[in-house]
PDB file of C-alpha atoms in Angstrom:
ATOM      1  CA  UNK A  29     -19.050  17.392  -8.953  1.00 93.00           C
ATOM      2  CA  UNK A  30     -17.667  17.945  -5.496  1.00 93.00           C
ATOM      3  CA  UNK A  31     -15.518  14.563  -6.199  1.00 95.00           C
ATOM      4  CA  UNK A  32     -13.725  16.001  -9.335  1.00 95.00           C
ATOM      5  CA  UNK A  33     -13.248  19.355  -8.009  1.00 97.00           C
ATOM      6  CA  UNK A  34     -11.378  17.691  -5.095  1.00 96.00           C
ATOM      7  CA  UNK A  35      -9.183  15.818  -8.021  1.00 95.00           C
ATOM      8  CA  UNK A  36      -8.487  19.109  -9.502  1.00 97.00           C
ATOM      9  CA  UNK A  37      -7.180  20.462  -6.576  1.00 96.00           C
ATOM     10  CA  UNK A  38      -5.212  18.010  -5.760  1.00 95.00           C
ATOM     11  CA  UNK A  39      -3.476  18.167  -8.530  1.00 95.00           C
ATOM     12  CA  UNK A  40      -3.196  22.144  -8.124  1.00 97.00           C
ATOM     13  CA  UNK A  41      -1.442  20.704  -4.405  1.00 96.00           C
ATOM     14  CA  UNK A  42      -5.019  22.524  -2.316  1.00 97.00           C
ATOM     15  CA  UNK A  43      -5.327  19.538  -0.123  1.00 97.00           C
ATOM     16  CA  UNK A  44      -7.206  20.972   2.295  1.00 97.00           C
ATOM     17  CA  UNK A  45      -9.806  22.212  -0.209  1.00 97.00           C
ATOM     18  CA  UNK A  46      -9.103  19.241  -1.538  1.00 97.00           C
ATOM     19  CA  UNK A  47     -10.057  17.284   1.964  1.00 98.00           C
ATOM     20  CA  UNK A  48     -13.066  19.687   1.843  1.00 98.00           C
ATOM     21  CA  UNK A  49     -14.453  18.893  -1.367  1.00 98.00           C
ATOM     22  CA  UNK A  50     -13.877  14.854  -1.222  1.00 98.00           C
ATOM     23  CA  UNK A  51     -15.938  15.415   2.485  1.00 98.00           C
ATOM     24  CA  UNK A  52     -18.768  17.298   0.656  1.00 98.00           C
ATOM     25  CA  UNK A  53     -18.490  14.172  -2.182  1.00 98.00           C
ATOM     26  CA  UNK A  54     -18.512  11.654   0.737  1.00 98.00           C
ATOM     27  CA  UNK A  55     -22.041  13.415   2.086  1.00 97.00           C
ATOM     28  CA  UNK A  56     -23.397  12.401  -0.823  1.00 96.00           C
ATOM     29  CA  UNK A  57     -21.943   9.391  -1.220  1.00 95.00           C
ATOM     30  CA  UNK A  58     -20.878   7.204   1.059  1.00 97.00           C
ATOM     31  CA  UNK A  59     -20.182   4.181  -0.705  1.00 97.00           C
ATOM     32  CA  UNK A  60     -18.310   5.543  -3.890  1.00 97.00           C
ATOM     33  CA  UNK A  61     -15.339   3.715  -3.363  1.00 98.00           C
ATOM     34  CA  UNK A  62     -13.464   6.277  -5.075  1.00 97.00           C
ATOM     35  CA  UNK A  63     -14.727   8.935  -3.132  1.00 98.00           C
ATOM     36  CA  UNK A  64     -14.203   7.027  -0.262  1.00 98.00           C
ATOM     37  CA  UNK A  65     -10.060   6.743  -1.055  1.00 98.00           C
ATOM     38  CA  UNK A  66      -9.816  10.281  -2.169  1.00 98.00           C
ATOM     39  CA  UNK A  67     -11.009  11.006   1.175  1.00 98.00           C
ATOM     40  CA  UNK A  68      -8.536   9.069   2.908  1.00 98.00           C
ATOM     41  CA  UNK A  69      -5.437  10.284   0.530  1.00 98.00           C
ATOM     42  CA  UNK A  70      -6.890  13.775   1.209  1.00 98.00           C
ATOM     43  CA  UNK A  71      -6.692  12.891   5.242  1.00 98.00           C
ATOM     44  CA  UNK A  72      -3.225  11.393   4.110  1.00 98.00           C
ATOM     45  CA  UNK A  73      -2.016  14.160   2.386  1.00 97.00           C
ATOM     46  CA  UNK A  74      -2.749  16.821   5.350  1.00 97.00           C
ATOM     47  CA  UNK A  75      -1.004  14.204   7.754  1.00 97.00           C
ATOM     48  CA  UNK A  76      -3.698  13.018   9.003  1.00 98.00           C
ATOM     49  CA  UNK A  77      -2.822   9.229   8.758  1.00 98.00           C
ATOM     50  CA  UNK A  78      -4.596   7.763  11.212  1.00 97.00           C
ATOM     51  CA  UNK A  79      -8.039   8.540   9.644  1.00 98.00           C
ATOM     52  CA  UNK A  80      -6.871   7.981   5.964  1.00 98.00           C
ATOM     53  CA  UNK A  81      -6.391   4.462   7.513  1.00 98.00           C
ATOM     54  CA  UNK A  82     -10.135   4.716   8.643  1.00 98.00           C
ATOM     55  CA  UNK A  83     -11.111   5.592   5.267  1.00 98.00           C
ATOM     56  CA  UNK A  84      -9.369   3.188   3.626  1.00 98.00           C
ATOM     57  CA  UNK A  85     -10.857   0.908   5.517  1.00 98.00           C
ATOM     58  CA  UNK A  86     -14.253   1.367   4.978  1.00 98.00           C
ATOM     59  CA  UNK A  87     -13.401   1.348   1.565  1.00 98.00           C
ATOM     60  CA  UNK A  88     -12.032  -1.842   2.050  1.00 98.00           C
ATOM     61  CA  UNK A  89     -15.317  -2.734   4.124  1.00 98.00           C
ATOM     62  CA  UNK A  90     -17.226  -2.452   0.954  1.00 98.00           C
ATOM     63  CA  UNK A  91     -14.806  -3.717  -1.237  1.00 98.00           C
ATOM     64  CA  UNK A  92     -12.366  -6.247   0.399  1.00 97.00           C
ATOM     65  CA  UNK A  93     -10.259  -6.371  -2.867  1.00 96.00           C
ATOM     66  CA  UNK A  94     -10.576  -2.633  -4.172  1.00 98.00           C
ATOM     67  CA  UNK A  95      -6.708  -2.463  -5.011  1.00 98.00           C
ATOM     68  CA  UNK A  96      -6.185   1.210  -4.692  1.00 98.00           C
ATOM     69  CA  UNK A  97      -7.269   1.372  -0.880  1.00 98.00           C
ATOM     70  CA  UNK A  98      -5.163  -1.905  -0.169  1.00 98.00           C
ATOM     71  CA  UNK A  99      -2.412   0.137  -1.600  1.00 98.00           C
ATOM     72  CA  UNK A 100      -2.931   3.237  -0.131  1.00 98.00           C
ATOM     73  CA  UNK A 101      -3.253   1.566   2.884  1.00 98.00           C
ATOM     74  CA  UNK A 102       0.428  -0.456   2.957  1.00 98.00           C
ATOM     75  CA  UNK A 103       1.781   3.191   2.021  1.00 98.00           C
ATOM     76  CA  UNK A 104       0.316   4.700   5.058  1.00 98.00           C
ATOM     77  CA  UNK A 105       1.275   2.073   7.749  1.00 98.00           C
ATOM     78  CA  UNK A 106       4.539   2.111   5.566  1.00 98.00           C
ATOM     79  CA  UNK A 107       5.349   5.785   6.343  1.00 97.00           C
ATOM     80  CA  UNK A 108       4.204   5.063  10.198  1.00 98.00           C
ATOM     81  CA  UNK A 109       6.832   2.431  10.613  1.00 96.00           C
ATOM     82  CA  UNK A 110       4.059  -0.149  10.640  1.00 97.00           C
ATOM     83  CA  UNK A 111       6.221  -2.770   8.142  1.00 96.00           C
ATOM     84  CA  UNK A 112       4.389  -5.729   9.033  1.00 95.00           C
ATOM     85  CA  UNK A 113       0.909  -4.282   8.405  1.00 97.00           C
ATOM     86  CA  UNK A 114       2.269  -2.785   5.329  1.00 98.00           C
ATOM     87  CA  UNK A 115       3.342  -6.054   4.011  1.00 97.00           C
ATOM     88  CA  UNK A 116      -0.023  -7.193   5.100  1.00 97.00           C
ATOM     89  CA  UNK A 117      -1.821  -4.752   3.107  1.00 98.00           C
ATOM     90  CA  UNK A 118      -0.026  -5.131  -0.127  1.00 98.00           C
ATOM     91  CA  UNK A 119       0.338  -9.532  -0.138  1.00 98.00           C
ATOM     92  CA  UNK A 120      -3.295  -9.013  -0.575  1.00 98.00           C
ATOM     93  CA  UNK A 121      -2.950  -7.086  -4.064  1.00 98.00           C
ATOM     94  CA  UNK A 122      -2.267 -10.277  -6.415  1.00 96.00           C
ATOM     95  CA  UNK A 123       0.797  -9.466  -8.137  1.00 94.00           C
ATOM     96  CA  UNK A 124      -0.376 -11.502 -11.160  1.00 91.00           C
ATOM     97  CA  UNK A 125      -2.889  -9.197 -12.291  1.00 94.00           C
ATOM     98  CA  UNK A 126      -3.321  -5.628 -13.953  1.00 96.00           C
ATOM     99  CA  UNK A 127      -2.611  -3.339 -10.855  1.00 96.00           C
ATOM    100  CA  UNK A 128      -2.539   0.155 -10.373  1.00 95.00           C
ATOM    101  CA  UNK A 129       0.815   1.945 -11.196  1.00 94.00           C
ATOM    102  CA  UNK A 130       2.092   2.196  -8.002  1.00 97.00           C
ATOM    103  CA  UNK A 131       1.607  -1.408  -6.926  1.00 98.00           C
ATOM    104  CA  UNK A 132       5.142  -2.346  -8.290  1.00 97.00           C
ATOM    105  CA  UNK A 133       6.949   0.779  -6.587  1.00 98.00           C
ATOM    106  CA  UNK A 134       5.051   0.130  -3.094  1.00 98.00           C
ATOM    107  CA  UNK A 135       5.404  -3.401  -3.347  1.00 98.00           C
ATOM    108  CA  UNK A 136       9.100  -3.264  -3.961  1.00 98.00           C
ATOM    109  CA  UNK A 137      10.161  -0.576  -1.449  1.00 98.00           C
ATOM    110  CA  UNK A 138       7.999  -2.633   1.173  1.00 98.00           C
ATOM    111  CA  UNK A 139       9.586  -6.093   0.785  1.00 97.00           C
ATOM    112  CA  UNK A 140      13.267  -4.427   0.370  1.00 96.00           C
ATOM    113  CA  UNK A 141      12.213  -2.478   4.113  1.00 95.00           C
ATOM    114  CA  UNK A 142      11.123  -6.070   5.519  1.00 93.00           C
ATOM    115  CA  UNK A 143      14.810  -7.425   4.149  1.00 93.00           C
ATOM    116  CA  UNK A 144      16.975  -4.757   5.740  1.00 91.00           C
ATOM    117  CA  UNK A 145      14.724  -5.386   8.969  1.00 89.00           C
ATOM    118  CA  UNK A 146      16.090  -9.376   8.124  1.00 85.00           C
ATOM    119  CA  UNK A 147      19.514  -8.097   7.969  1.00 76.00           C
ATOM    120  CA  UNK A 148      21.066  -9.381  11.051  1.00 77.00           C
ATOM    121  CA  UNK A 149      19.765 -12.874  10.609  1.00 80.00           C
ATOM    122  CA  UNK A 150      21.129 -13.512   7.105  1.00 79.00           C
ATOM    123  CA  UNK A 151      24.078 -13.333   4.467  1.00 82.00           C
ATOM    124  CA  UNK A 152      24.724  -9.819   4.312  1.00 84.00           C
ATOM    125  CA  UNK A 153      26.636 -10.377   0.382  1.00 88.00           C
ATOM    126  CA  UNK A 154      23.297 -12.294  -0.447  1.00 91.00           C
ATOM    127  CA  UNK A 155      20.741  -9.448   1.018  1.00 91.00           C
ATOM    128  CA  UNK A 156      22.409  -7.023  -0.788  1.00 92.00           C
ATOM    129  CA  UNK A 157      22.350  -9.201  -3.743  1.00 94.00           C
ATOM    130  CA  UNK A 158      18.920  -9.615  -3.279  1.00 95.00           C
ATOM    131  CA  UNK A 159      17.939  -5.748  -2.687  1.00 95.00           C
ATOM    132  CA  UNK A 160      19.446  -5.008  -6.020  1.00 96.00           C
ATOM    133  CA  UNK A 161      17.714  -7.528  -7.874  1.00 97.00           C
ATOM    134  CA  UNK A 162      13.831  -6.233  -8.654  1.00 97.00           C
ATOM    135  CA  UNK A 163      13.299  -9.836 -10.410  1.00 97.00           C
ATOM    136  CA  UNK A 164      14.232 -11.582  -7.319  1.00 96.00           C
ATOM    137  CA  UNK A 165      12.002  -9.587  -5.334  1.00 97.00           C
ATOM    138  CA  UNK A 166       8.945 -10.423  -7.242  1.00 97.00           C
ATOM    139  CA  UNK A 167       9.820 -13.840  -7.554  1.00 96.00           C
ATOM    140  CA  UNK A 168       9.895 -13.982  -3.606  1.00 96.00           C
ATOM    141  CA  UNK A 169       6.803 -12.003  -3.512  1.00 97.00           C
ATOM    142  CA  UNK A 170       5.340 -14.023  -5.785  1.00 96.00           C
ATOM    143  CA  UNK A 171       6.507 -17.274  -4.306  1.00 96.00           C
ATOM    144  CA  UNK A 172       4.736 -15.562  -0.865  1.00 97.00           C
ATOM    145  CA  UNK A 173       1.194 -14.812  -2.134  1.00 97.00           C
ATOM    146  CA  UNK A 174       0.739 -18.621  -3.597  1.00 96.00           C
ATOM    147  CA  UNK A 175       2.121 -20.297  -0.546  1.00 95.00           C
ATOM    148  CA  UNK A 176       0.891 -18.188   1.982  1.00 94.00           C
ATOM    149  CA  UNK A 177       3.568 -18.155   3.725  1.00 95.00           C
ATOM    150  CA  UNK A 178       5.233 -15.381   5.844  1.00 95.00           C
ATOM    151  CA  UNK A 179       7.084 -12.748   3.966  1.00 96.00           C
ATOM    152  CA  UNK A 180      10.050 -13.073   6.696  1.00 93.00           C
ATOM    153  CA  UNK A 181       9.835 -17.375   6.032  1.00 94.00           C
ATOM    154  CA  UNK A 182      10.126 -17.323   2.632  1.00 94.00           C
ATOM    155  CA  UNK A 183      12.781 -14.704   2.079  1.00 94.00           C
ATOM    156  CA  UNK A 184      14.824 -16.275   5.228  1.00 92.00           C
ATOM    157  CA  UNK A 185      14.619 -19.778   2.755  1.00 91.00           C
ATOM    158  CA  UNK A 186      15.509 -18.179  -0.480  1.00 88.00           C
ATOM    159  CA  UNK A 187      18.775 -16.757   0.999  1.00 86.00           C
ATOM    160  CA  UNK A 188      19.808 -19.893   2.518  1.00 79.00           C
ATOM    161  CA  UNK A 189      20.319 -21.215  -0.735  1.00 59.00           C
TER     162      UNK A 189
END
């Protein structure tokens, strides 16, 4: 109960009741991974980021592939500057799958960030190109999950062309 009274107020913008509740829900179980994340997005949401990250974590600890911490996760070291974990976090949410909603957003505003950080080392008419292009930003991101190569590798390589 504790869980989905945390939801609802969250959604009513309490997050610190919120961050209560999901604490209470945590108590009782530890290893809901749902509970676990709306703990950490609670942490998150009351700027707390460096223990959302430990939540996520041990979300992540249960789950390796439980796509809404991963997420959460590359949004957090996102907003802390952190690109390169970011990108980290989200290369491990297959792109080929069913995802959560905001997979697509968080994965595209990521891999644009990494290209602007690119900037100086490549064609700036063909970055820009590139940025405006979602397509062309899957495709690379796509083209970096099955090779397993470096974001910064493969993106350097497609602009060359």
């Amino acid at each position: 109960i504790a869980n989905y009274k945390g939801i609802a107020q969250t959604s009513f913008k309490d997050y610190v009741g919120a961050k209560q509740s999901f604490t209470e829900a945590y108590n009782v179980n530890p290893y809901n991974l749902q509970v676990i994340n709306n703990l950490g997005t609670s942490y998150d949401l009351t700027g707390d980021k460096k223990t959302a990250l430990l939540y996520y974590q041990k979300a992540l600890d249960i789950s390796p592939r439980y796509k809404e911490a991963l997420i959460n996760k590359a949004i957090v070291h996102y907003n802390l500057n952190e690109f390169d974990k970011a990108m980290e976090c989200i290369l491990k949410v297959p792109a080929n799958e069913k995802n959560p909603d905001k997979f697509e957003k968080t994965m595209l505003t990521i891999c644009k960030r990494k290209a602007i950080s690119l900037g100086n080392r490549c064609d700036e008419a063909k970055i820009i190109k590139w940025l405006q292009d979602d397509n062309s930003i899957k495709a690379t991101f796509a083209k970096v999950q099955k090779t397993k190569e470096k974001f910064d590798v493969i993106l350097l390589q497609e602009l060359a062309k």
